[in-house]
Amino acid sequence: MNRKTAAGVTLLIALPFLSVFPALLLILLGVSGPIDSICIRNASDAEGLLRACRNAGLILCALAAAGIFITVLATIFSVRKLWSREEGRNYVGHALKLGGIIFLLELLLYGTLLVKGPVFSVIADAQADLRQIKSGELETELLWMYPGSAPACLPGPYGAGQPAPLTKYYAADGSLQSWDPYLFPNGLDFAPNPKHVYMASKPKEWNEENVPRYQVSYTSRLRFVVEAVMADS
């Protein structure tokens, strides 16, 4: 086998491994800011942002499947090309083994991303919350708002550079057992007056007399707020 032929055979054997790189690029595209921006577009309310959240997750699943499909196609192509060459037939097993290993590693990597990312659960939660909004059966509670807030991206395994169409506030009901996060769409223009937030330095009785609470309607799974109005004066 001359040097040129050997190089060609080596390239064909390595093709399943080389397919990892375009597959990873697809995943990086899926967790990048542009995908979220495309899904969000002009959405500003809870329903639109939940739909964007679901769609971004579905796109990421499709890109993960496409990455695995690329590896399968690369392995099939490698095996067929090696088999068609007399000097390459002895290396068909090597290409199959490498392709199988890459396939299993991608299943493990992408499966971990989609299951623990989380992606599958966010898709299911967003879909359930959308049905809840359409049915009008929202959770409604009187809540004290905790001081401070933070910009929030859509739920999911997304990296830096994501749009932040939500604002995260922490709130608690009258029992004060826990301060839970709520996602307020920026389209609500919700911004409580600093005088209308819970004063942790004061006793609960003082807050009951001096700090108004908000009636907040939100979805059960992801706690996207649909409406928030001051309930007390």
Coordinates of C-alpha atoms in Angstrom, one line a residue:
M1 CA 0.0 0.0 0.0
N2 CA 1.6 3.3 -1.1
R3 CA 1.6 6.4 1.0
K4 CA -1.3 8.1 -0.8
T5 CA -3.5 5.0 -0.5
A6 CA -2.6 4.6 3.2
A7 CA -3.6 8.2 3.8
G8 CA -6.9 7.7 2.1
V9 CA -7.7 4.5 4.1
T10 CA -6.7 6.3 7.4
L11 CA -9.0 9.2 6.6
L12 CA -11.9 6.8 5.9
I13 CA -11.3 5.0 9.2
A14 CA -11.2 8.3 11.1
L15 CA -14.3 9.7 9.4
P16 CA -16.7 8.6 12.2
F17 CA -14.5 10.5 14.7
L18 CA -14.3 13.5 12.4
S19 CA -18.1 13.6 12.3
V20 CA -18.1 14.6 16.0
F21 CA -17.0 18.1 15.2
P22 CA -20.0 19.2 13.0
A23 CA -22.3 17.4 15.5
L24 CA -20.9 19.4 18.3
L25 CA -21.2 22.6 16.3
L26 CA -24.9 21.8 15.9
I27 CA -25.3 21.5 19.7
L28 CA -23.4 24.7 20.3
L29 CA -25.7 26.4 17.9
G30 CA -28.7 25.0 19.8
V31 CA -27.6 26.5 23.1
S32 CA -26.5 29.8 21.6
G33 CA -28.3 33.1 21.8
P34 CA -29.5 33.3 18.2
I35 CA -31.8 30.3 18.5
D36 CA -33.5 31.8 21.6
S37 CA -33.8 35.1 19.8
I38 CA -35.4 33.5 16.8
C39 CA -37.9 31.7 19.0
I40 CA -38.7 34.7 21.2
R41 CA -39.0 37.2 18.3
N42 CA -41.6 39.7 19.6
A43 CA -43.0 37.6 22.4
S44 CA -43.4 39.6 25.6
D45 CA -46.2 37.9 27.6
A46 CA -46.1 34.6 29.5
E47 CA -47.9 32.6 26.7
G48 CA -45.5 33.8 24.0
L49 CA -42.4 33.2 26.1
L50 CA -43.6 29.7 27.1
R51 CA -44.1 28.9 23.5
A52 CA -40.6 30.2 22.8
C53 CA -39.3 28.1 25.6
R54 CA -40.9 24.9 24.2
N55 CA -39.8 25.6 20.7
A56 CA -36.2 26.3 21.7
G57 CA -36.1 23.0 23.5
L58 CA -37.6 21.2 20.5
I59 CA -35.0 22.7 18.2
L60 CA -32.2 21.6 20.5
C61 CA -33.6 18.0 20.5
A62 CA -33.7 18.1 16.7
L63 CA -30.1 19.4 16.5
A64 CA -28.9 16.6 18.8
A65 CA -30.7 14.0 16.6
A66 CA -29.1 15.6 13.5
G67 CA -25.7 15.3 15.2
I68 CA -26.1 11.6 15.8
F69 CA -27.5 11.1 12.3
I70 CA -24.3 12.7 10.9
T71 CA -22.2 10.2 12.8
V72 CA -24.3 7.3 11.5
L73 CA -24.0 8.5 7.9
A74 CA -20.3 9.1 8.2
T75 CA -19.9 5.5 9.5
I76 CA -22.0 4.0 6.7
F77 CA -20.0 6.0 4.1
S78 CA -16.7 5.0 5.7
V79 CA -17.6 1.3 5.7
R80 CA -18.9 1.3 2.1
K81 CA -15.9 3.1 0.8
L82 CA -13.4 0.8 2.6
W83 CA -15.3 -2.3 1.4
S84 CA -15.1 -1.0 -2.1
R85 CA -11.3 -0.9 -1.9
E86 CA -9.4 -4.1 -1.8
E87 CA -6.8 -2.6 0.4
G88 CA -9.4 -1.2 2.7
R89 CA -11.5 -4.3 3.5
N90 CA -9.3 -5.4 6.3
Y91 CA -10.1 -2.1 8.1
V92 CA -13.9 -2.2 7.9
G93 CA -14.0 -3.6 11.4
H94 CA -11.9 -0.7 12.7
A95 CA -14.3 1.9 11.2
L96 CA -17.4 0.0 12.6
K97 CA -15.9 -0.1 16.1
L98 CA -14.9 3.6 16.0
G99 CA -18.3 4.6 14.7
G100 CA -20.1 2.5 17.3
I101 CA -18.0 4.0 20.1
I102 CA -18.7 7.6 18.8
F103 CA -22.4 6.8 18.5
L104 CA -22.6 5.6 22.1
L105 CA -20.6 8.5 23.4
E106 CA -22.9 10.9 21.6
L107 CA -26.0 9.2 22.9
L108 CA -24.5 9.5 26.4
L109 CA -23.5 13.2 26.0
Y110 CA -26.7 14.4 24.3
G111 CA -28.9 12.2 26.5
T112 CA -27.3 13.8 29.6
L113 CA -27.8 17.3 28.1
L114 CA -31.4 16.7 27.2
V115 CA -32.4 14.8 30.4
K116 CA -30.4 16.7 33.0
G117 CA -30.0 20.0 31.1
P118 CA -32.9 20.0 31.5
V119 CA -34.5 20.0 28.1
F120 CA -37.2 17.3 28.0
S121 CA -38.6 18.4 31.3
V122 CA -38.7 22.0 30.3
I123 CA -40.5 21.2 27.1
A124 CA -43.1 19.2 29.0
D125 CA -43.4 21.9 31.7
A126 CA -43.8 24.7 29.1
Q127 CA -46.5 22.7 27.2
A128 CA -48.4 22.0 30.4
D129 CA -48.2 25.7 31.4
L130 CA -49.5 26.7 27.9
R131 CA -52.5 24.4 28.4
Q132 CA -53.0 25.9 31.8
I133 CA -53.1 29.5 30.4
K134 CA -55.5 28.5 27.7
S135 CA -57.8 26.8 30.2
G136 CA -57.6 29.8 32.5
E137 CA -56.9 27.6 35.5
L138 CA -53.9 29.5 36.9
E139 CA -52.4 29.5 40.3
T140 CA -53.4 32.7 42.2
E141 CA -51.9 33.7 45.5
L142 CA -51.4 36.8 47.7
L143 CA -47.6 37.2 47.9
W144 CA -45.1 39.4 49.6
M145 CA -42.3 40.4 47.2
Y146 CA -38.7 40.1 48.4
P147 CA -36.3 43.0 47.7
G148 CA -34.3 42.8 44.6
S149 CA -34.6 41.1 41.2
A150 CA -32.5 39.7 38.4
P151 CA -32.8 39.4 34.6
A152 CA -33.6 35.9 33.6
C153 CA -33.3 33.8 30.4
L154 CA -35.6 31.1 29.2
P155 CA -35.3 27.9 31.3
G156 CA -32.9 25.4 29.8
P157 CA -29.2 24.6 29.3
Y158 CA -28.3 27.8 27.5
G159 CA -25.0 29.6 27.7
A160 CA -23.9 33.2 27.8
G161 CA -25.3 35.7 25.4
Q162 CA -28.9 34.7 25.8
P163 CA -31.7 37.2 25.6
A164 CA -33.3 37.9 29.0
P165 CA -37.0 38.6 28.4
L166 CA -37.9 37.7 32.0
T167 CA -37.2 39.2 35.5
K168 CA -36.9 36.8 38.4
Y169 CA -38.4 37.9 41.7
Y170 CA -38.7 36.0 44.9
A171 CA -42.0 36.0 46.8
A172 CA -43.7 34.2 49.7
D173 CA -47.2 33.8 50.9
G174 CA -48.5 34.7 54.3
S175 CA -46.9 31.7 56.0
L176 CA -43.4 32.9 55.0
Q177 CA -42.3 29.2 54.9
S178 CA -40.2 29.8 51.7
W179 CA -39.2 32.5 49.3
D180 CA -39.9 31.0 45.8
P181 CA -38.7 32.3 42.4
Y182 CA -41.3 33.7 40.0
L183 CA -40.6 34.6 36.4
F184 CA -42.2 37.9 35.3
P185 CA -42.3 38.6 31.6
N186 CA -40.8 42.0 30.9
G187 CA -44.0 42.8 28.9
L188 CA -45.8 43.1 32.3
D189 CA -43.7 46.1 33.2
F190 CA -43.8 44.9 36.8
A191 CA -41.6 46.7 39.2
P192 CA -42.8 47.0 42.8
N193 CA -42.1 50.2 44.7
P194 CA -39.1 49.7 47.1
K195 CA -41.6 50.6 49.9
H196 CA -43.8 47.7 48.8
V197 CA -41.4 44.9 49.4
Y198 CA -41.0 42.7 52.5
M199 CA -38.7 44.2 55.2
A200 CA -36.8 41.3 56.6
S201 CA -35.4 43.5 59.3
K202 CA -38.9 44.1 60.7
P203 CA -41.2 41.6 62.4
K204 CA -43.9 39.8 60.4
E205 CA -46.6 41.8 62.3
W206 CA -45.0 45.1 61.1
N207 CA -45.0 43.9 57.5
E208 CA -48.6 42.8 57.7
E209 CA -49.6 46.3 58.7
N210 CA -47.3 48.3 56.5
V211 CA -46.3 46.2 53.4
P212 CA -48.9 45.6 50.7
R213 CA -49.0 42.2 49.0
Y214 CA -49.6 41.4 45.4
Q215 CA -52.1 39.1 43.9
V216 CA -50.1 37.0 41.4
S217 CA -51.5 34.7 38.8
Y218 CA -48.9 32.2 37.5
T219 CA -48.4 28.8 35.9
S220 CA -47.8 25.8 38.1
R221 CA -44.7 24.3 36.5
L222 CA -42.3 27.0 35.5
R223 CA -44.0 29.8 37.5
F224 CA -44.4 32.2 34.6
V225 CA -46.4 35.2 35.9
V226 CA -49.5 36.1 33.8
E227 CA -50.8 38.9 36.0
A228 CA -49.6 40.7 39.1
V229 CA -51.6 43.5 40.8
M230 CA -51.3 45.1 44.2
A231 CA -53.9 43.6 46.4
D232 CA -53.5 45.5 49.7
S233 CA -53.1 49.2 50.3

